[in-house]
Every structure is written in structure tokens, then in C-alpha cells.
Amino acid sequence: MKIFYAADLHGGETAFRKFTNAGKFYKADLVIFGGDLTGKMVVPIVEKNGVYTCRYYGSTVKVKKEKELPDLERNLRDAGFYPFLVSEDELNRLNENDAELIIKEKQIEVLQEWIRLADERFSAAGIPCILIPGSVDDFYLDELINAGSFVANGDGKIIEVNGFEILSVGGGKPSVFKYPREFNEEELAEKIEQLAAQVKDMNRCIFNIHIPPYDTDLDQGTLYDDELKPVLDGDSLATGPAGSKAVREAIEKYQPLLSLHGNVHESRGVTSLGKTICINAGTDYDQGLLRGALVDVGADGQVSYTLTAG
């Protein structure tokens, strides 16, 4: 079986559209998404006297012609932001509760369209697709992820495809960012144990778990303090393990054929824990780039892989 895997697209429109075509492009038998579908931030495009201004990535962009707005909105969507057109007076009247409602509405609006598009394209290609939510994907989005008629929400389930069992656990572990879908190590361990007990053959089981195993080549991320500022190590950013001990222990205990992970964007790579091959495909969604992993599983159970980008 040939599997295409990607994760951590965070609202990046171009990267997601590439994802919906990746199964057909790579001639995959199964496509798996490992969590973090939604973006994290709304960017206001503020209108004043016919001039539209927005600030992102530390820069200010001004648009003086309304016909240029679609290009600006497209650039924001590709970077994983949700553009919000608003007058200066309206913006000044908004409060914190309004801001929370706006980002919720934007997440729902975009994710509804994404699930519809994924359904359409994977169904047309006849390629099964399993999705799970990540740490940033709030629980109110579950209804949308479950709404696909062809793509399947695998979170908390075992889905069998071509004789392989895909065990999926979404969400992350506690972080300084306090994302909405975070679980402590005990909760993660329990989630995995409950599913692992149902697996018929670990030699043909694939773990799809958003958070990577602790202290491996797959979980080395930038460290942040309680004020969400990067920690420095001399002149460089300090890094350290950001993965889950429960996930690592489960992989070492059960030794599935393959284990797929995301969450730590900068820790793209492949490692082995015992006989299990573990992969973090990484991400550069904000550049419109789809990073992924193409995995071939032979009839003899041998696994080969290629890290992809396009």
C-alpha cells in the first residue's frame, strides 16, 4: 500500500488545495492528515477613506483600489490567516468577545469549505482519506470534521484500509500556548491504550498521532517562556523536546509498523523506535508549500519512504 501523509496546514489555502490533489498526484492508495487544520489568527483589513490597511508579519500593507483586495485576501489566506474586512470605526467598537466570535466564525466558514472540497476531490479520485484534529483545532469543529461523506474523521478510532489498521489520536500535550485541544500525558496514554487493545495485528497497524514521541529527532522545537517569547541560547533560539512521553512509551511497547506525527513544524524527519519507523513530515504551509511523506508498505511488511515537498 502507498500512503501519502501531511499535517499542520493551519488554514494555509494553497497548501490545503495541494493536499486534496496529492493522493492522485502521488498515486497513493490512502491519504492521511495528521492534525491542525485551522488557522490561529484573524487579520483585520481596515478601511478608512477608501484606503485599506492591514498589518501582518511585522509589515503594513496598504491597498488603495478595492479591486486589489482579492489579491491581498488571497495572500493572507495562503499564509494561514483569516482576512476580516472592517471599517476603522467598526474595529474600534469591537471587544474581546467580538474577536473570539469572529475567529470562530472564520474557522467554521473555511473548514466547511475545506471538508466539502476534500470530499469532492478524494471521492472523485477514489482514494480514502483519514483526517484528525490537532492541538489548535477546537472541539466545536468536530461536527464539521465528522460531516464528510467520503473523508473520515479518524480521531479516537481504528479504521481499516486494505488490511491495515489506522489507529488515530488527535490533539496535543499541554503547552505555554494553551491550545484548545490539549491533553495531559495520562489522558494521552489512556486514549492510545484503549485503541491499541482493539488492534488485531500490530504488524499491520499504523499510528496516526498528532503529537510526536518525546526526545527524538521528530520533536525538537523552539522553546518559549510563559510570555510566549522565544527562549534564547546565546545568539540562537533555544530548542528542546516538545513531544509526548506517553506516545513514545506506546510506540516502544506496541511496535506498530509505522507511526506518523506532526505538531513540531521544524522537526521534519524520520527516526526508528525499535522496529517502528516514525515520521514527522514538517510543514511550510505559510509559503504555500505542501510538505509530506510518501510511504510504501510492501507485501512483506517492509517500509520505504520519501519526504516530499511541492
Coordinates of C-alpha atoms in Angstrom, one line a residue:
M1 CA 0.0 0.0 0.0
K2 CA 1.2 3.5 -0.8
I3 CA 0.3 6.2 1.7
F4 CA 0.6 10.0 1.5
Y5 CA 0.8 11.8 4.8
A6 CA 0.8 15.5 5.7
A7 CA -0.1 17.6 8.8
D8 CA -0.1 21.1 10.2
L9 CA -1.6 23.2 7.4
H10 CA -3.1 25.8 9.8
G11 CA -5.5 27.4 7.4
G12 CA -3.0 27.8 4.6
E13 CA -5.2 27.7 1.5
T14 CA -2.8 26.9 -1.3
A15 CA -1.1 24.1 0.8
F16 CA -4.5 22.6 1.6
R17 CA -5.6 22.6 -2.0
K18 CA -2.4 20.8 -2.9
F19 CA -3.1 18.3 -0.2
T20 CA -6.5 17.5 -1.7
N21 CA -4.8 16.7 -5.0
A22 CA -1.8 14.9 -3.5
G23 CA -3.3 11.4 -3.4
K24 CA -4.0 11.4 -7.1
F25 CA -0.6 13.1 -7.9
Y26 CA 1.4 10.5 -6.0
K27 CA -0.9 7.6 -7.0
A28 CA -1.5 6.8 -3.3
D29 CA -3.9 4.2 -2.0
L30 CA -4.6 6.1 1.2
V31 CA -4.1 9.7 2.3
I32 CA -3.7 10.7 6.0
F33 CA -3.9 14.1 7.6
G34 CA -2.3 14.4 11.0
G35 CA -4.0 17.4 12.6
D36 CA -4.0 21.2 12.8
L37 CA -6.4 22.2 10.1
T38 CA -7.3 25.7 11.3
G39 CA -5.5 29.0 11.4
K40 CA -4.7 30.8 14.5
M41 CA -5.3 34.5 13.8
V42 CA -7.8 36.9 12.1
V43 CA -6.0 39.8 10.3
P44 CA -8.3 42.9 10.0
I45 CA -8.2 44.8 6.7
V46 CA -9.2 48.2 7.9
E47 CA -10.9 50.6 5.6
K48 CA -10.6 54.4 6.1
N49 CA -11.4 57.0 3.5
G50 CA -11.2 54.4 0.7
V51 CA -7.8 53.1 1.7
Y52 CA -7.4 49.5 3.1
T53 CA -4.7 48.8 5.6
C54 CA -3.6 45.6 7.3
R55 CA -0.6 44.5 9.4
Y56 CA 0.9 41.1 9.4
Y57 CA 4.4 39.6 9.8
G58 CA 5.6 42.9 11.2
S59 CA 4.7 44.8 8.0
T60 CA 2.0 47.2 7.0
V61 CA 0.2 46.7 3.7
K62 CA -1.9 49.4 2.1
V63 CA -4.4 48.9 -0.8
K64 CA -5.8 52.0 -2.5
K65 CA -8.0 50.2 -5.0
E66 CA -10.9 48.0 -4.0
K67 CA -10.2 45.7 -7.0
E68 CA -6.9 44.8 -5.4
L69 CA -8.5 43.4 -2.2
P70 CA -8.9 39.8 -3.5
D71 CA -5.1 39.6 -4.0
L72 CA -4.5 40.8 -0.5
E73 CA -7.0 38.4 0.9
R74 CA -5.6 35.5 -1.0
N75 CA -2.1 36.3 0.3
L76 CA -3.4 36.3 3.8
R77 CA -5.3 33.0 3.3
D78 CA -2.2 31.4 1.9
A79 CA -0.2 32.4 5.0
G80 CA -2.8 30.8 7.2
F81 CA -4.6 34.0 8.3
Y82 CA -8.3 34.8 8.2
P83 CA -8.8 38.2 6.5
F84 CA -11.5 40.4 8.0
L85 CA -12.7 43.4 6.1
V86 CA -13.8 46.2 8.6
S87 CA -14.1 49.9 8.8
E88 CA -11.9 51.8 11.3
D89 CA -15.0 52.8 13.3
E90 CA -16.3 49.3 13.4
L91 CA -12.9 47.9 14.5
N92 CA -12.8 50.4 17.4
R93 CA -16.1 49.2 18.6
L94 CA -15.1 45.6 18.8
N95 CA -14.3 44.0 22.2
E96 CA -12.5 40.7 23.2
N97 CA -15.7 38.7 23.0
D98 CA -16.4 40.0 19.5
A99 CA -12.8 39.0 18.4
E100 CA -13.4 35.4 19.7
L101 CA -16.7 35.1 17.9
I102 CA -15.1 36.4 14.6
I103 CA -12.3 33.9 14.6
K104 CA -14.7 31.1 15.4
E105 CA -16.9 32.1 12.5
K106 CA -13.9 32.3 10.2
Q107 CA -12.6 28.9 11.2
I108 CA -16.1 27.4 10.7
E109 CA -16.6 29.1 7.3
V110 CA -13.2 27.9 5.9
L111 CA -13.3 24.4 7.4
Q112 CA -16.7 23.8 5.9
E113 CA -15.4 24.7 2.5
W114 CA -12.3 22.5 3.1
I115 CA -14.2 19.4 4.0
R116 CA -16.5 19.9 1.0
L117 CA -13.5 20.3 -1.3
A118 CA -11.7 17.3 0.2
D119 CA -14.9 15.1 -0.1
E120 CA -15.2 16.1 -3.7
R121 CA -11.7 15.5 -4.8
F122 CA -10.9 12.3 -2.8
S123 CA -14.2 10.8 -3.8
A124 CA -13.6 11.6 -7.5
A125 CA -10.1 10.0 -7.2
G126 CA -11.5 7.0 -5.3
I127 CA -8.8 7.4 -2.6
P128 CA -9.7 7.1 1.1
C129 CA -8.6 10.0 3.3
I130 CA -8.4 10.0 7.1
L131 CA -8.3 13.3 9.0
I132 CA -7.7 14.1 12.6
P133 CA -7.8 17.4 14.6
G134 CA -4.7 18.8 16.1
S135 CA -4.0 20.8 19.2
V136 CA -5.2 24.1 17.7
D137 CA -8.5 22.6 16.3
D138 CA -11.2 23.4 18.8
F139 CA -13.8 20.9 19.8
Y140 CA -16.6 22.9 18.2
L141 CA -15.1 21.9 14.9
D142 CA -15.6 18.2 15.4
E143 CA -19.1 18.4 13.9
L144 CA -17.6 19.8 10.7
I145 CA -14.8 17.2 10.5
N146 CA -17.4 14.5 11.0
A147 CA -19.5 15.9 8.2
G148 CA -17.5 14.5 5.4
S149 CA -19.4 11.9 3.3
F150 CA -16.1 10.4 1.9
V151 CA -13.2 11.7 4.1
A152 CA -13.3 10.2 7.6
N153 CA -12.5 11.7 11.0
G154 CA -10.2 9.0 12.5
D155 CA -9.8 10.6 15.9
G156 CA -10.3 8.0 18.6
K157 CA -10.9 5.2 16.1
I158 CA -9.3 2.4 14.3
I159 CA -10.1 2.5 10.5
E160 CA -9.1 -0.5 8.4
V161 CA -7.9 0.2 4.8
N162 CA -6.6 -2.6 2.6
G163 CA -6.0 -4.8 5.6
F164 CA -4.1 -2.2 7.5
E165 CA -5.4 -0.8 10.8
I166 CA -5.0 3.0 11.2
L167 CA -5.1 4.0 14.9
S168 CA -5.6 7.7 15.2
V169 CA -5.3 10.1 18.2
G170 CA -5.7 13.9 17.7
G171 CA -4.8 16.8 19.9
G172 CA -1.6 17.7 21.7
K173 CA 0.0 17.9 25.1
P174 CA -0.1 20.9 27.4
S175 CA 2.0 23.9 26.2
V176 CA 2.6 27.5 27.1
F177 CA 0.2 28.4 24.2
K178 CA -2.7 26.7 25.9
Y179 CA -4.3 25.5 22.7
P180 CA -7.9 24.3 22.9
R181 CA -7.3 20.6 22.3
E182 CA -4.5 19.6 24.8
F183 CA -4.3 16.5 27.0
N184 CA -2.0 15.6 29.8
E185 CA 0.3 12.6 29.5
E186 CA -2.1 10.3 31.4
E187 CA -5.0 11.2 29.2
L188 CA -2.9 10.6 26.0
A189 CA -1.7 7.2 27.4
E190 CA -5.3 6.2 28.1
K191 CA -6.5 7.2 24.7
I192 CA -3.8 5.1 23.0
E193 CA -4.2 2.1 25.3
Q194 CA -7.9 1.9 24.7
L195 CA -7.4 1.8 20.9
A196 CA -4.3 -0.4 21.0
A197 CA -6.3 -3.1 22.9
Q198 CA -8.6 -3.3 19.8
V199 CA -5.8 -3.8 17.2
K200 CA -5.8 -7.2 15.7
D201 CA -2.3 -7.2 14.3
M202 CA 0.3 -4.6 15.3
N203 CA 2.5 -5.8 12.4
R204 CA -0.1 -4.2 10.1
C205 CA -1.0 -1.2 12.3
I206 CA -0.2 2.4 11.5
F207 CA -0.3 5.0 14.3
N208 CA -1.6 8.4 13.3
I209 CA -0.9 10.6 16.4
H210 CA -0.6 14.3 16.1
I211 CA 2.0 14.8 18.9
P212 CA 5.4 13.1 18.2
P213 CA 7.3 10.8 20.6
Y214 CA 9.3 12.6 23.2
D215 CA 13.1 13.3 22.8
T216 CA 13.5 12.1 19.3
D217 CA 14.5 13.7 16.0
L218 CA 10.8 14.4 15.5
D219 CA 10.1 16.7 18.4
Q220 CA 12.9 19.2 18.7
G221 CA 11.2 22.6 18.7
T222 CA 11.8 26.2 19.7
L223 CA 11.3 26.8 23.4
Y224 CA 9.0 29.6 24.6
D225 CA 8.6 31.3 28.0
D226 CA 5.4 31.9 29.8
E227 CA 5.0 35.2 28.0
L228 CA 5.2 33.3 24.7
K229 CA 8.5 34.8 23.8
P230 CA 11.2 32.5 22.3
V231 CA 13.9 31.5 24.7
L232 CA 17.5 32.4 23.6
D233 CA 20.6 30.2 23.9
G234 CA 23.3 32.8 23.4
D235 CA 22.6 34.3 20.0
S236 CA 20.4 31.4 18.9
L237 CA 16.9 30.2 19.7
A238 CA 16.9 27.5 22.4
T239 CA 15.4 24.2 21.3
G240 CA 14.3 21.1 23.2
P241 CA 12.0 18.1 23.1
A242 CA 8.3 19.0 22.8
G243 CA 6.8 15.6 22.2
S244 CA 4.9 13.2 24.4
K245 CA 6.4 10.6 26.7
A246 CA 3.1 8.6 26.6
V247 CA 3.3 8.5 22.8
R248 CA 6.9 7.3 22.9
E249 CA 6.1 4.6 25.5
A250 CA 3.2 3.4 23.4
I251 CA 5.3 3.0 20.3
E252 CA 8.0 1.2 22.2
K253 CA 5.5 -1.1 23.8
Y254 CA 3.3 -2.0 20.8
Q255 CA 5.8 -1.6 18.0
P256 CA 3.4 -0.7 15.2
L257 CA 4.6 -1.0 11.6
L258 CA 4.6 2.8 11.1
S259 CA 4.0 5.9 13.3
L260 CA 3.0 9.3 11.7
H261 CA 3.3 12.6 13.5
G262 CA 3.1 16.4 13.2
N263 CA 2.8 19.3 15.7
V264 CA 6.5 20.3 15.8
H265 CA 6.8 22.1 12.5
E266 CA 10.6 22.5 12.4
S267 CA 11.4 18.9 13.3
R268 CA 10.8 17.2 9.9
G269 CA 12.5 13.8 9.7
V270 CA 12.4 10.1 10.2
T271 CA 13.6 8.0 13.1
S272 CA 13.1 4.5 14.5
L273 CA 11.9 3.3 17.9
G274 CA 12.7 -0.4 17.9
K275 CA 11.3 -1.8 14.7
T276 CA 8.8 1.1 14.2
I277 CA 9.5 3.7 11.6
C278 CA 8.4 7.1 12.9
I279 CA 7.9 10.2 10.6
N280 CA 7.3 13.9 11.1
A281 CA 6.6 15.4 7.6
G282 CA 7.1 19.0 8.9
T283 CA 5.4 22.0 7.3
D284 CA 5.9 25.2 5.4
Y285 CA 2.2 25.9 4.9
D286 CA 2.7 29.7 5.1
Q287 CA 4.9 29.5 2.0
G288 CA 2.2 27.7 0.0
L289 CA 4.4 24.6 0.2
L290 CA 3.0 21.1 0.9
R291 CA 5.5 19.1 2.8
G292 CA 4.6 15.4 3.2
A293 CA 5.7 11.9 3.4
L294 CA 5.2 9.2 0.8
V295 CA 5.3 5.7 2.3
D296 CA 5.3 2.4 0.5
V297 CA 4.5 -0.7 2.5
G298 CA 5.4 -3.9 0.7
A299 CA 3.6 -7.2 0.9
D300 CA 6.4 -8.5 3.1
G301 CA 5.8 -5.6 5.6
Q302 CA 9.0 -3.7 4.5
V303 CA 8.6 0.1 4.7
S304 CA 10.2 2.6 2.4
Y305 CA 9.6 6.3 2.4
T306 CA 10.3 9.6 0.8
L307 CA 9.9 13.1 2.3
T308 CA 8.2 15.2 -0.3
A309 CA 7.7 18.9 -1.0
G310 CA 5.7 20.6 -3.7

